[in-house]
PDB file of C-alpha atoms and ligand atoms in Angstrom:
ATOM      1  CA  UNK A 204     -33.985   8.568  -8.507  1.00  0.00           C
ATOM      2  CA  UNK A 205     -32.243  10.000  -5.460  1.00  0.00           C
ATOM      3  CA  UNK A 206     -32.786  10.630  -1.771  1.00  0.00           C
ATOM      4  CA  UNK A 207     -32.161  14.133  -0.437  1.00  0.00           C
ATOM      5  CA  UNK A 208     -31.241  13.820   3.226  1.00  0.00           C
ATOM      6  CA  UNK A 209     -31.147  17.059   5.262  1.00  0.00           C
ATOM      7  CA  UNK A 210     -28.285  17.424   7.777  1.00  0.00           C
ATOM      8  CA  UNK A 211     -28.316  20.144  10.436  1.00  0.00           C
ATOM      9  CA  UNK A 212     -24.706  21.308  10.538  1.00  0.00           C
ATOM     10  CA  UNK A 213     -25.786  24.215  12.764  1.00  0.00           C
ATOM     11  CA  UNK A 214     -27.331  21.966  15.431  1.00  0.00           C
ATOM     12  CA  UNK A 215     -26.807  23.367  18.941  1.00  0.00           C
ATOM     13  CA  UNK A 216     -25.025  20.200  20.034  1.00  0.00           C
ATOM     14  CA  UNK A 217     -22.613  20.448  17.109  1.00  0.00           C
ATOM     15  CA  UNK A 218     -22.166  18.776  13.763  1.00  0.00           C
ATOM     16  CA  UNK A 219     -23.342  15.151  13.973  1.00  0.00           C
ATOM     17  CA  UNK A 220     -20.358  12.763  14.233  1.00  0.00           C
ATOM     18  CA  UNK A 221     -21.830  10.662  11.426  1.00  0.00           C
ATOM     19  CA  UNK A 222     -21.669  13.724   9.173  1.00  0.00           C
ATOM     20  CA  UNK A 223     -18.100  14.606  10.180  1.00  0.00           C
ATOM     21  CA  UNK A 224     -17.097  11.088   9.207  1.00  0.00           C
ATOM     22  CA  UNK A 225     -18.349  11.863   5.694  1.00  0.00           C
ATOM     23  CA  UNK A 226     -17.128  15.477   5.514  1.00  0.00           C
ATOM     24  CA  UNK A 227     -14.140  16.165   7.783  1.00  0.00           C
ATOM     25  CA  UNK A 228     -14.578  19.931   7.264  1.00  0.00           C
ATOM     26  CA  UNK A 229     -18.154  19.682   8.528  1.00  0.00           C
ATOM     27  CA  UNK A 230     -19.851  21.347   5.568  1.00  0.00           C
ATOM     28  CA  UNK A 231     -22.647  20.384   3.215  1.00  0.00           C
ATOM     29  CA  UNK A 232     -23.217  18.845   0.713  1.00  0.00           C
ATOM     30  CA  UNK A 233     -21.979  15.279   0.771  1.00  0.00           C
ATOM     31  CA  UNK A 234     -22.870  12.724  -1.876  1.00  0.00           C
ATOM     32  CA  UNK A 235     -22.985   8.956  -2.092  1.00  0.00           C
ATOM     33  CA  UNK A 236     -23.429   6.748  -5.151  1.00  0.00           C
ATOM     34  CA  UNK A 237     -22.797   3.059  -4.679  1.00  0.00           C
ATOM     35  CA  UNK A 238     -19.343   2.770  -3.141  1.00  0.00           C
ATOM     36  CA  UNK A 239     -18.398   6.348  -4.034  1.00  0.00           C
ATOM     37  CA  UNK A 240     -18.454   8.944  -1.243  1.00  0.00           C
ATOM     38  CA  UNK A 241     -17.758  12.507  -2.325  1.00  0.00           C
ATOM     39  CA  UNK A 242     -17.744  16.004  -0.925  1.00  0.00           C
ATOM     40  CA  UNK A 243     -16.932  19.337  -2.614  1.00  0.00           C
ATOM     41  CA  UNK A 244     -19.744  20.596  -4.812  1.00  0.00           C
ATOM     42  CA  UNK A 245     -17.517  20.973  -7.872  1.00  0.00           C
ATOM     43  CA  UNK A 246     -16.628  17.293  -7.809  1.00  0.00           C
ATOM     44  CA  UNK A 247     -20.192  16.180  -7.046  1.00  0.00           C
ATOM     45  CA  UNK A 248     -21.876  18.189  -9.796  1.00  0.00           C
ATOM     46  CA  UNK A 249     -19.389  17.122 -12.456  1.00  0.00           C
ATOM     47  CA  UNK A 250     -19.748  13.481 -11.414  1.00  0.00           C
ATOM     48  CA  UNK A 251     -23.555  13.638 -11.484  1.00  0.00           C
ATOM     49  CA  UNK A 252     -23.438  15.183 -14.933  1.00  0.00           C
ATOM     50  CA  UNK A 253     -21.103  12.510 -16.268  1.00  0.00           C
ATOM     51  CA  UNK A 254     -22.440   9.424 -14.489  1.00  0.00           C
ATOM     52  CA  UNK A 255     -26.178   9.811 -15.114  1.00  0.00           C
ATOM     53  CA  UNK A 256     -28.460  10.163 -18.105  1.00  0.00           C
ATOM     54  CA  UNK A 257     -29.846  13.511 -19.135  1.00  0.00           C
ATOM     55  CA  UNK A 258     -28.633  16.470 -21.123  1.00  0.00           C
ATOM     56  CA  UNK A 259     -24.884  17.126 -20.781  1.00  0.00           C
ATOM     57  CA  UNK A 260     -24.270  20.128 -18.543  1.00  0.00           C
ATOM     58  CA  UNK A 261     -20.622  20.716 -19.463  1.00  0.00           C
ATOM     59  CA  UNK A 262     -19.654  22.093 -22.869  1.00  0.00           C
ATOM     60  CA  UNK A 263     -17.295  19.926 -24.920  1.00  0.00           C
ATOM     61  CA  UNK A 264     -15.762  22.977 -26.573  1.00  0.00           C
ATOM     62  CA  UNK A 265     -12.560  23.751 -24.654  1.00  0.00           C
ATOM     63  CA  UNK A 266     -13.100  27.511 -24.504  1.00  0.00           C
ATOM     64  CA  UNK A 267     -16.744  27.263 -23.436  1.00  0.00           C
ATOM     65  CA  UNK A 268     -15.741  24.706 -20.785  1.00  0.00           C
ATOM     66  CA  UNK A 269     -13.031  27.049 -19.500  1.00  0.00           C
ATOM     67  CA  UNK A 270     -15.638  29.809 -19.276  1.00  0.00           C
ATOM     68  CA  UNK A 271     -17.993  27.520 -17.359  1.00  0.00           C
ATOM     69  CA  UNK A 272     -15.222  26.624 -14.914  1.00  0.00           C
ATOM     70  CA  UNK A 273     -14.347  30.291 -14.510  1.00  0.00           C
ATOM     71  CA  UNK A 274     -17.958  31.157 -13.643  1.00  0.00           C
ATOM     72  CA  UNK A 275     -18.163  28.263 -11.174  1.00  0.00           C
ATOM     73  CA  UNK A 276     -15.002  29.596  -9.547  1.00  0.00           C
ATOM     74  CA  UNK A 277     -16.432  33.117  -9.407  1.00  0.00           C
ATOM     75  CA  UNK A 278     -19.543  31.665  -7.767  1.00  0.00           C
ATOM     76  CA  UNK A 279     -17.504  29.765  -5.161  1.00  0.00           C
ATOM     77  CA  UNK A 280     -14.908  32.443  -4.563  1.00  0.00           C
ATOM     78  CA  UNK A 281     -16.930  35.667  -4.618  1.00  0.00           C
ATOM     79  CA  UNK A 282     -20.693  35.216  -4.979  1.00  0.00           C
ATOM     80  CA  UNK A 283     -21.124  32.644  -2.226  1.00  0.00           C
ATOM     81  CA  UNK A 284     -18.937  34.230   0.484  1.00  0.00           C
ATOM     82  CA  UNK A 285     -19.972  37.813  -0.183  1.00  0.00           C
ATOM     83  CA  UNK A 286     -23.524  37.846  -1.568  1.00  0.00           C
ATOM     84  CA  UNK A 287     -24.790  34.914   0.501  1.00  0.00           C
ATOM     85  CA  UNK A 288     -22.745  35.125   3.731  1.00  0.00           C
ATOM     86  CA  UNK A 289     -21.604  38.759   3.640  1.00  0.00           C
ATOM     87  CA  UNK A 290     -25.011  40.223   2.765  1.00  0.00           C
ATOM     88  CA  UNK A 291     -27.826  37.654   3.012  1.00  0.00           C
ATOM     89  CA  UNK A 292     -26.717  36.064   6.278  1.00  0.00           C
ATOM     90  CA  UNK A 293     -25.488  39.320   7.822  1.00  0.00           C
ATOM     91  CA  UNK A 294     -28.437  41.528   6.821  1.00  0.00           C
ATOM     92  CA  UNK A 295     -31.389  39.123   6.635  1.00  0.00           C
ATOM     93  CA  UNK A 296     -30.689  36.136   8.857  1.00  0.00           C
ATOM     94  CA  UNK A 297     -28.709  37.611  11.727  1.00  0.00           C
ATOM     95  CA  UNK A 298     -31.357  40.234  12.592  1.00  0.00           C
ATOM     96  CA  UNK A 299     -34.017  37.494  12.835  1.00  0.00           C
ATOM     97  CA  UNK A 300     -31.848  35.936  15.565  1.00  0.00           C
ATOM     98  CA  UNK A 301     -31.479  39.292  17.311  1.00  0.00           C
ATOM     99  CA  UNK A 302     -27.842  39.585  16.167  1.00  0.00           C
ATOM    100  CA  UNK A 303     -26.252  42.733  14.792  1.00  0.00           C
ATOM    101  CA  UNK A 304     -24.734  42.602  11.282  1.00  0.00           C
ATOM    102  CA  UNK A 305     -20.962  42.987  11.091  1.00  0.00           C
ATOM    103  CA  UNK A 306     -20.698  46.420   9.443  1.00  0.00           C
ATOM    104  CA  UNK A 307     -17.181  45.868   8.080  1.00  0.00           C
ATOM    105  CA  UNK A 308     -18.118  42.559   6.543  1.00  0.00           C
ATOM    106  CA  UNK A 309     -21.256  44.044   4.966  1.00  0.00           C
ATOM    107  CA  UNK A 310     -19.303  46.970   3.542  1.00  0.00           C
ATOM    108  CA  UNK A 311     -16.711  44.693   1.974  1.00  0.00           C
ATOM    109  CA  UNK A 312     -19.416  42.348   0.648  1.00  0.00           C
ATOM    110  CA  UNK A 313     -21.229  45.285  -0.972  1.00  0.00           C
ATOM    111  CA  UNK A 314     -18.171  46.135  -3.026  1.00  0.00           C
ATOM    112  CA  UNK A 315     -17.595  42.536  -4.096  1.00  0.00           C
ATOM    113  CA  UNK A 316     -21.319  42.121  -4.857  1.00  0.00           C
ATOM    114  CA  UNK A 317     -21.261  45.025  -7.285  1.00  0.00           C
ATOM    115  CA  UNK A 318     -18.200  43.667  -9.062  1.00  0.00           C
ATOM    116  CA  UNK A 319     -19.693  40.149  -9.122  1.00  0.00           C
ATOM    117  CA  UNK A 320     -22.961  41.266 -10.728  1.00  0.00           C
ATOM    118  CA  UNK A 321     -21.150  43.491 -13.238  1.00  0.00           C
ATOM    119  CA  UNK A 322     -18.873  40.599 -14.174  1.00  0.00           C
ATOM    120  CA  UNK A 323     -21.711  38.079 -14.475  1.00  0.00           C
ATOM    121  CA  UNK A 324     -23.750  40.479 -16.606  1.00  0.00           C
ATOM    122  CA  UNK A 325     -20.768  41.025 -18.854  1.00  0.00           C
ATOM    123  CA  UNK A 326     -20.027  37.292 -19.195  1.00  0.00           C
ATOM    124  CA  UNK A 327     -23.703  36.548 -19.872  1.00  0.00           C
ATOM    125  CA  UNK A 328     -23.840  39.327 -22.421  1.00  0.00           C
ATOM    126  CA  UNK A 329     -26.716  38.642 -24.872  1.00  0.00           C
ATOM    127  CA  UNK A 330     -26.572  34.851 -24.429  1.00  0.00           C
ATOM    128  CA  UNK A 331     -29.469  32.745 -23.253  1.00  0.00           C
ATOM    129  CA  UNK A 332     -27.410  30.939 -20.599  1.00  0.00           C
ATOM    130  CA  UNK A 333     -24.125  31.824 -18.934  1.00  0.00           C
ATOM    131  CA  UNK A 334     -22.025  29.868 -21.444  1.00  0.00           C
ATOM    132  CA  UNK A 335     -24.110  30.188 -24.578  1.00  0.00           C
ATOM    133  CA  UNK A 336     -27.230  28.528 -25.971  1.00  0.00           C
ATOM    134  CA  UNK A 337     -27.249  25.624 -23.553  1.00  0.00           C
ATOM    135  CA  UNK A 338     -27.777  25.388 -19.843  1.00  0.00           C
ATOM    136  CA  UNK A 339     -24.568  24.373 -18.038  1.00  0.00           C
ATOM    137  CA  UNK A 340     -23.323  23.776 -14.519  1.00  0.00           C
ATOM    138  CA  UNK A 341     -22.413  27.481 -14.393  1.00  0.00           C
ATOM    139  CA  UNK A 342     -26.115  28.466 -14.408  1.00  0.00           C
ATOM    140  CA  UNK A 343     -27.014  25.755 -11.920  1.00  0.00           C
ATOM    141  CA  UNK A 344     -24.171  26.705  -9.590  1.00  0.00           C
ATOM    142  CA  UNK A 345     -25.254  30.315  -9.506  1.00  0.00           C
ATOM    143  CA  UNK A 346     -28.980  29.599  -9.162  1.00  0.00           C
ATOM    144  CA  UNK A 347     -29.224  28.901  -5.396  1.00  0.00           C
ATOM    145  CA  UNK A 348     -26.728  31.661  -4.576  1.00  0.00           C
ATOM    146  CA  UNK A 349     -28.655  34.235  -6.593  1.00  0.00           C
ATOM    147  CA  UNK A 350     -31.911  33.037  -5.003  1.00  0.00           C
ATOM    148  CA  UNK A 351     -30.487  33.924  -1.578  1.00  0.00           C
ATOM    149  CA  UNK A 352     -28.953  37.152  -2.848  1.00  0.00           C
ATOM    150  CA  UNK A 353     -32.290  38.366  -4.211  1.00  0.00           C
ATOM    151  CA  UNK A 354     -33.793  38.170  -0.736  1.00  0.00           C
ATOM    152  CA  UNK A 355     -31.623  41.176   0.132  1.00  0.00           C
ATOM    153  CA  UNK A 356     -33.298  44.451  -0.967  1.00  0.00           C
ATOM    154  CA  UNK A 357     -30.055  46.238  -1.905  1.00  0.00           C
ATOM    155  CA  UNK A 358     -28.903  43.261  -3.974  1.00  0.00           C
ATOM    156  CA  UNK A 359     -32.284  43.143  -5.726  1.00  0.00           C
ATOM    157  CA  UNK A 360     -31.742  46.746  -6.748  1.00  0.00           C
ATOM    158  CA  UNK A 361     -28.190  46.093  -7.946  1.00  0.00           C
ATOM    159  CA  UNK A 362     -29.376  43.015  -9.863  1.00  0.00           C
ATOM    160  CA  UNK A 363     -32.224  44.931 -11.514  1.00  0.00           C
ATOM    161  CA  UNK A 364     -29.673  47.292 -13.083  1.00  0.00           C
ATOM    162  CA  UNK A 365     -28.697  44.407 -15.386  1.00  0.00           C
ATOM    163  CA  UNK A 366     -31.549  43.710 -17.799  1.00  0.00           C
ATOM    164  CA  UNK A 367     -29.814  40.596 -19.165  1.00  0.00           C
ATOM    165  CA  UNK A 368     -29.397  39.091 -15.673  1.00  0.00           C
ATOM    166  CA  UNK A 369     -33.081  39.730 -14.933  1.00  0.00           C
ATOM    167  CA  UNK A 370     -34.077  37.903 -18.132  1.00  0.00           C
ATOM    168  CA  UNK A 371     -31.642  35.055 -17.376  1.00  0.00           C
ATOM    169  CA  UNK A 372     -33.132  34.765 -13.888  1.00  0.00           C
ATOM    170  CA  UNK A 373     -36.640  34.363 -15.384  1.00  0.00           C
ATOM    171  CA  UNK A 374     -35.307  31.441 -17.417  1.00  0.00           C
ATOM    172  CA  UNK A 375     -33.584  29.896 -14.392  1.00  0.00           C
ATOM    173  CA  UNK A 376     -36.633  30.125 -12.140  1.00  0.00           C
ATOM    174  CA  UNK A 377     -38.802  28.545 -14.870  1.00  0.00           C
ATOM    175  CA  UNK A 378     -36.642  25.392 -14.885  1.00  0.00           C
ATOM    176  CA  UNK A 379     -38.374  22.320 -13.471  1.00  0.00           C
ATOM    177  CA  UNK A 380     -35.136  21.397 -11.690  1.00  0.00           C
ATOM    178  CA  UNK A 381     -35.082  24.772  -9.946  1.00  0.00           C
ATOM    179  CA  UNK A 382     -38.709  24.578  -8.838  1.00  0.00           C
ATOM    180  CA  UNK A 383     -38.415  20.971  -7.689  1.00  0.00           C
ATOM    181  CA  UNK A 384     -35.380  21.607  -5.495  1.00  0.00           C
ATOM    182  CA  UNK A 385     -36.577  24.615  -3.519  1.00  0.00           C
ATOM    183  CA  UNK A 386     -35.395  24.182   0.072  1.00  0.00           C
ATOM    184  CA  UNK A 387     -38.020  23.661   2.735  1.00  0.00           C
ATOM    185  CA  UNK A 388     -38.890  26.953   4.519  1.00  0.00           C
TER     186      UNK A 388
HETATM  187  N1  LIG B 272     -16.052  24.116  -0.882  1.00  0.00           N
HETATM  188  C1  LIG B 272     -17.233  23.472  -0.336  1.00  0.00           C
HETATM  189  C2  LIG B 272     -18.000  24.521   0.441  1.00  0.00           C
HETATM  190  C3  LIG B 272     -19.169  23.944   1.155  1.00  0.00           C
HETATM  191  C4  LIG B 272     -19.886  24.969   2.010  1.00  0.00           C
HETATM  192  O1  LIG B 272     -19.337  26.038   2.362  1.00  0.00           O
HETATM  193  N2  LIG B 272     -21.131  24.641   2.356  1.00  0.00           N
HETATM  194  C5  LIG B 272     -21.912  25.513   3.176  1.00  0.00           C
HETATM  195  C6  LIG B 272     -23.382  25.361   2.891  1.00  0.00           C
HETATM  196  S1  LIG B 272     -23.769  25.538   1.199  1.00  0.00           S
HETATM  197  C7  LIG B 272     -21.718  25.141   4.622  1.00  0.00           C
HETATM  198  O2  LIG B 272     -21.659  23.978   4.934  1.00  0.00           O
HETATM  199  N3  LIG B 272     -21.627  26.166   5.475  1.00  0.00           N
HETATM  200  C8  LIG B 272     -21.542  25.959   6.872  1.00  0.00           C
HETATM  201  C9  LIG B 272     -20.331  26.543   7.507  1.00  0.00           C
HETATM  202  O3  LIG B 272     -19.511  27.177   6.814  1.00  0.00           O
HETATM  203  O4  LIG B 272     -20.210  26.366   8.722  1.00  0.00           O
HETATM  204  C10 LIG B 272     -18.048  22.889  -1.478  1.00  0.00           C
HETATM  205  O5  LIG B 272     -17.843  23.305  -2.603  1.00  0.00           O
HETATM  206  O6  LIG B 272     -18.862  21.989  -1.256  1.00  0.00           O
END
């Protein structure tokens, strides 16, 4: 049982002070469990996996765990800044606000997007999930980022070049946890 509390960090009058007290960098998400306050998604997701019941989402095998951590890092370091901010926000969101996309940023993001999808397809290979037979945090980390990325027509085309990613995406979108955590429009 949990409460999901939306915070508008883009509010016109600035980030709410109560939120800044919880996240000094002013980002989302933040997490609270009893007397534990946490920010940084990597820390939150690993804690949730370890502190609550349910299937383990981190492999115990050292090599598979290293692979999961590598994919999480790729998601944070390349997929999120370039596919979500560099392409989704620039090409899909900005125009709806009457703003012009930053051409240099888009161009750079395009290059990183291609590498990112090639790399993810290669790491996925013929496996069911990113790190093998079992769903891990790597799949769940990528899921919301890929959902945004696939709103961008050119990324949809790039993604469709990888048959294994398309099949993986069908499995991800069929997860109850994915369907139940769709953001409000
Ligand atoms: N390293 C942080 C990054 C958090 C982050 O960038 N969150 C995004 C939303 S998912 C955000 O708050 N963006 C607003 C901004 O950059 O102003 C984490 O892993 O939690």
